[in-house]
CSV table of C-alpha atoms in Angstrom, one decimal:
chain,number,residue,atom,x,y,z
A,4,UNK,CA,1.2,-19.7,7.7
A,5,UNK,CA,3.1,-16.4,8.0
A,6,UNK,CA,1.9,-13.9,10.7
A,7,UNK,CA,2.3,-10.9,8.3
A,8,UNK,CA,0.2,-12.7,5.7
A,9,UNK,CA,-2.4,-13.8,8.2
A,10,UNK,CA,-2.7,-10.2,9.5
A,11,UNK,CA,-3.4,-8.7,6.1
A,12,UNK,CA,-5.8,-11.4,5.2
A,13,UNK,CA,-7.7,-10.9,8.4
A,14,UNK,CA,-8.1,-7.2,7.5
A,15,UNK,CA,-9.8,-8.2,4.3
A,16,UNK,CA,-11.9,-10.9,5.9
A,17,UNK,CA,-14.6,-12.2,3.5
A,18,UNK,CA,-15.0,-8.8,1.7
A,19,UNK,CA,-14.8,-8.5,-2.1
A,20,UNK,CA,-11.2,-7.9,-2.7
A,21,UNK,CA,-11.8,-6.1,-6.0
A,22,UNK,CA,-14.3,-3.7,-4.3
A,23,UNK,CA,-11.6,-2.9,-1.6
A,24,UNK,CA,-8.9,-2.4,-4.2
A,25,UNK,CA,-11.2,-0.2,-6.3
A,26,UNK,CA,-12.2,2.0,-3.3
A,27,UNK,CA,-8.7,2.6,-2.1
A,28,UNK,CA,-7.6,5.3,-4.6
A,29,UNK,CA,-10.6,7.5,-4.0
A,30,UNK,CA,-10.1,7.2,-0.2
A,31,UNK,CA,-6.5,8.1,-0.6
A,32,UNK,CA,-7.3,11.2,-2.6
A,33,UNK,CA,-9.8,12.2,0.1
A,34,UNK,CA,-7.4,11.5,2.9
A,35,UNK,CA,-4.6,13.4,1.2
A,36,UNK,CA,-6.8,16.4,1.0
A,37,UNK,CA,-7.7,16.1,4.7
A,38,UNK,CA,-4.3,15.7,6.1
A,39,UNK,CA,-2.8,19.1,5.4
A,40,UNK,CA,0.9,20.0,5.8
A,41,UNK,CA,1.2,19.3,9.5
A,42,UNK,CA,-0.2,15.8,9.3
A,43,UNK,CA,2.0,14.9,6.3
A,44,UNK,CA,5.0,15.1,8.6
A,45,UNK,CA,3.4,13.8,11.7
A,46,UNK,CA,3.8,10.1,12.6
A,47,UNK,CA,0.4,8.3,13.0
A,48,UNK,CA,1.8,6.8,16.3
A,49,UNK,CA,5.1,7.2,18.1
A,50,UNK,CA,7.9,5.7,16.1
A,51,UNK,CA,5.7,5.1,13.1
A,52,UNK,CA,5.6,6.5,9.6
A,53,UNK,CA,4.2,9.9,8.7
A,54,UNK,CA,1.4,10.6,6.2
A,55,UNK,CA,4.0,11.4,3.5
A,56,UNK,CA,5.8,8.1,4.1
A,57,UNK,CA,2.6,6.1,4.0
A,58,UNK,CA,1.6,7.6,0.7
A,59,UNK,CA,5.0,6.9,-0.8
A,60,UNK,CA,5.0,3.3,0.6
A,61,UNK,CA,1.5,2.6,-0.9
A,62,UNK,CA,2.7,3.8,-4.4
A,63,UNK,CA,5.8,1.6,-4.2
A,64,UNK,CA,3.9,-1.4,-3.1
A,65,UNK,CA,1.4,-1.0,-5.9
A,66,UNK,CA,4.3,-1.0,-8.3
A,67,UNK,CA,6.1,-3.8,-6.6
A,68,UNK,CA,3.1,-6.1,-6.2
A,69,UNK,CA,2.0,-5.6,-9.8
A,70,UNK,CA,5.5,-6.5,-11.0
A,71,UNK,CA,5.6,-9.6,-8.8
A,72,UNK,CA,2.2,-10.8,-10.0
A,73,UNK,CA,3.2,-10.3,-13.6
A,74,UNK,CA,6.4,-12.3,-13.0
A,75,UNK,CA,4.5,-15.2,-11.5
A,76,UNK,CA,1.8,-15.3,-14.2
A,77,UNK,CA,4.4,-15.2,-17.1
A,78,UNK,CA,7.3,-17.3,-15.6
A,79,UNK,CA,7.8,-21.0,-15.4
A,80,UNK,CA,6.6,-22.6,-12.2
A,81,UNK,CA,8.7,-22.1,-9.1
A,82,UNK,CA,9.6,-18.5,-9.9
A,83,UNK,CA,11.2,-16.7,-6.9
A,84,UNK,CA,10.1,-13.1,-6.4
A,85,UNK,CA,12.5,-10.6,-5.1
A,86,UNK,CA,11.9,-9.4,-1.5
A,87,UNK,CA,12.5,-5.7,-0.7
A,88,UNK,CA,13.3,-3.8,2.4
A,89,UNK,CA,10.5,-1.3,2.8
A,90,UNK,CA,12.5,0.8,5.2
A,91,UNK,CA,15.3,1.2,2.7
A,92,UNK,CA,12.8,2.1,0.0
A,93,UNK,CA,11.2,4.6,2.4
A,94,UNK,CA,14.4,6.6,3.0
A,95,UNK,CA,13.6,9.2,0.3
A,96,UNK,CA,9.9,9.5,1.1
A,97,UNK,CA,10.3,12.6,3.4
A,98,UNK,CA,11.8,14.5,0.4
A,99,UNK,CA,9.2,13.3,-2.2
A,100,UNK,CA,5.8,14.9,-3.0
A,101,UNK,CA,3.0,12.9,-1.4
A,102,UNK,CA,0.7,14.2,-4.1
A,103,UNK,CA,2.9,12.5,-6.8
A,104,UNK,CA,2.7,9.2,-4.8
A,105,UNK,CA,-1.1,9.4,-4.7
A,106,UNK,CA,-1.3,10.1,-8.5
A,107,UNK,CA,1.1,7.2,-9.2
A,108,UNK,CA,-1.0,4.8,-7.1
A,109,UNK,CA,-4.3,6.0,-8.7
A,110,UNK,CA,-2.9,5.3,-12.2
A,111,UNK,CA,-1.1,2.1,-11.3
A,112,UNK,CA,-4.1,0.7,-9.5
A,113,UNK,CA,-6.4,1.2,-12.4
A,114,UNK,CA,-3.8,-0.5,-14.7
A,115,UNK,CA,-3.2,-3.3,-12.3
A,116,UNK,CA,-6.9,-4.0,-11.7
A,117,UNK,CA,-7.5,-4.1,-15.5
A,118,UNK,CA,-4.7,-6.6,-15.8
A,119,UNK,CA,-5.9,-8.7,-12.8
A,120,UNK,CA,-9.4,-8.9,-14.3
A,121,UNK,CA,-8.0,-10.8,-17.3
A,122,UNK,CA,-6.8,-13.7,-15.1
A,123,UNK,CA,-8.2,-17.1,-15.5
A,124,UNK,CA,-8.6,-19.5,-12.6
A,125,UNK,CA,-5.4,-21.1,-13.7
A,126,UNK,CA,-3.6,-17.7,-13.6
A,127,UNK,CA,-4.9,-16.9,-10.1
A,128,UNK,CA,-3.7,-20.3,-8.9
A,129,UNK,CA,-0.2,-19.8,-10.2
A,130,UNK,CA,2.4,-19.8,-7.4
A,131,UNK,CA,5.6,-17.9,-6.8
A,132,UNK,CA,8.1,-18.3,-4.1
A,133,UNK,CA,8.7,-15.4,-1.7
A,134,UNK,CA,12.1,-15.7,-0.1
A,135,UNK,CA,10.7,-14.8,3.4
A,136,UNK,CA,7.1,-16.0,3.3
A,137,UNK,CA,7.3,-19.1,1.1
A,138,UNK,CA,4.8,-20.0,-1.6
A,139,UNK,CA,2.1,-17.5,-2.5
A,140,UNK,CA,-0.5,-17.7,-5.3
A,141,UNK,CA,-1.5,-14.8,-7.4
A,142,UNK,CA,-4.9,-14.9,-5.7
A,143,UNK,CA,-3.2,-14.7,-2.3
A,144,UNK,CA,-1.0,-11.7,-3.4
A,145,UNK,CA,-4.1,-9.8,-4.6
A,146,UNK,CA,-5.9,-10.6,-1.4
A,147,UNK,CA,-2.9,-9.5,0.7
A,148,UNK,CA,-2.8,-6.3,-1.3
A,149,UNK,CA,-6.4,-5.5,-0.3
A,150,UNK,CA,-5.6,-6.2,3.3
A,151,UNK,CA,-2.5,-4.0,3.0
A,152,UNK,CA,-4.6,-1.2,1.7
A,153,UNK,CA,-6.9,-1.5,4.7
A,154,UNK,CA,-4.0,-1.5,7.1
A,155,UNK,CA,-2.5,1.8,5.8
A,156,UNK,CA,-5.9,3.4,5.3
A,157,UNK,CA,-6.5,3.0,9.0
A,158,UNK,CA,-3.2,4.7,9.8
A,159,UNK,CA,-4.0,7.6,7.5
A,160,UNK,CA,-7.5,7.9,9.0
A,161,UNK,CA,-5.9,8.0,12.5
A,162,UNK,CA,-3.7,10.9,11.2
A,163,UNK,CA,-6.7,12.7,9.8
A,164,UNK,CA,-8.5,12.4,13.1
A,165,UNK,CA,-5.6,14.0,15.1
A,166,UNK,CA,-6.2,17.6,16.2
A,167,UNK,CA,-3.7,20.1,15.0
A,168,UNK,CA,-1.5,21.4,17.8
A,169,UNK,CA,-2.5,24.7,19.3
A,170,UNK,CA,0.3,27.2,18.8
A,171,UNK,CA,0.4,29.9,21.4
A,172,UNK,CA,-0.1,33.4,20.1
A,173,UNK,CA,3.1,35.6,20.5
A,174,UNK,CA,0.9,38.3,21.9
A,175,UNK,CA,0.2,36.3,25.0
A,176,UNK,CA,3.7,36.5,26.2
C-alpha cells in the first residue's frame, strides 16, 4: 500500500469517518477565529505551510476529492482520476482570504456529505485509478479525506498553541 494513504488511514483509525468529516468544519471555524493575523502568516513548523495556506488547501481538497468521487461513481470501471500538484495549487493561497476558504469548505463539506450518504455498498466499492497511488475505492477516498482532515487540523492546532512574539516597546530604547 502507499505510505501517504497508510498515514492518512492511521490518523482516522477505527473512528467513524462521517463523524470526523462532520466535525471538521466547526473545528476549522473555531481555529480560524483563534489564529488571528499573525498566525495566519506563520508556518506551523519550519519550512511548512502557514495557517492561510492550510485553510486554502483544505478548501481545494474538499472540491477536488468531491469531484474525484463523483467521477468514479458515475464513470465506467477503470476511470483514471487526475492527480494535482498541491504546491502549484497553493501558490495563490498567500494572496487569498482564509475566511473565504473556510466558508467554501463548510458549504462544500455539507454538500459532499449529503451526496456521500446516498451511496449504496456498490457505490462505495467502486474503484478509480489514481496515477500515483493506484486503485482506490470510493470508500477508501472518503476514509482518506477524514484522515487528511485530522492531519491538517493538528497543524492548525499547533499554530493556535503558539505564543505570539513579544515585540519590544519603542519606549525601552
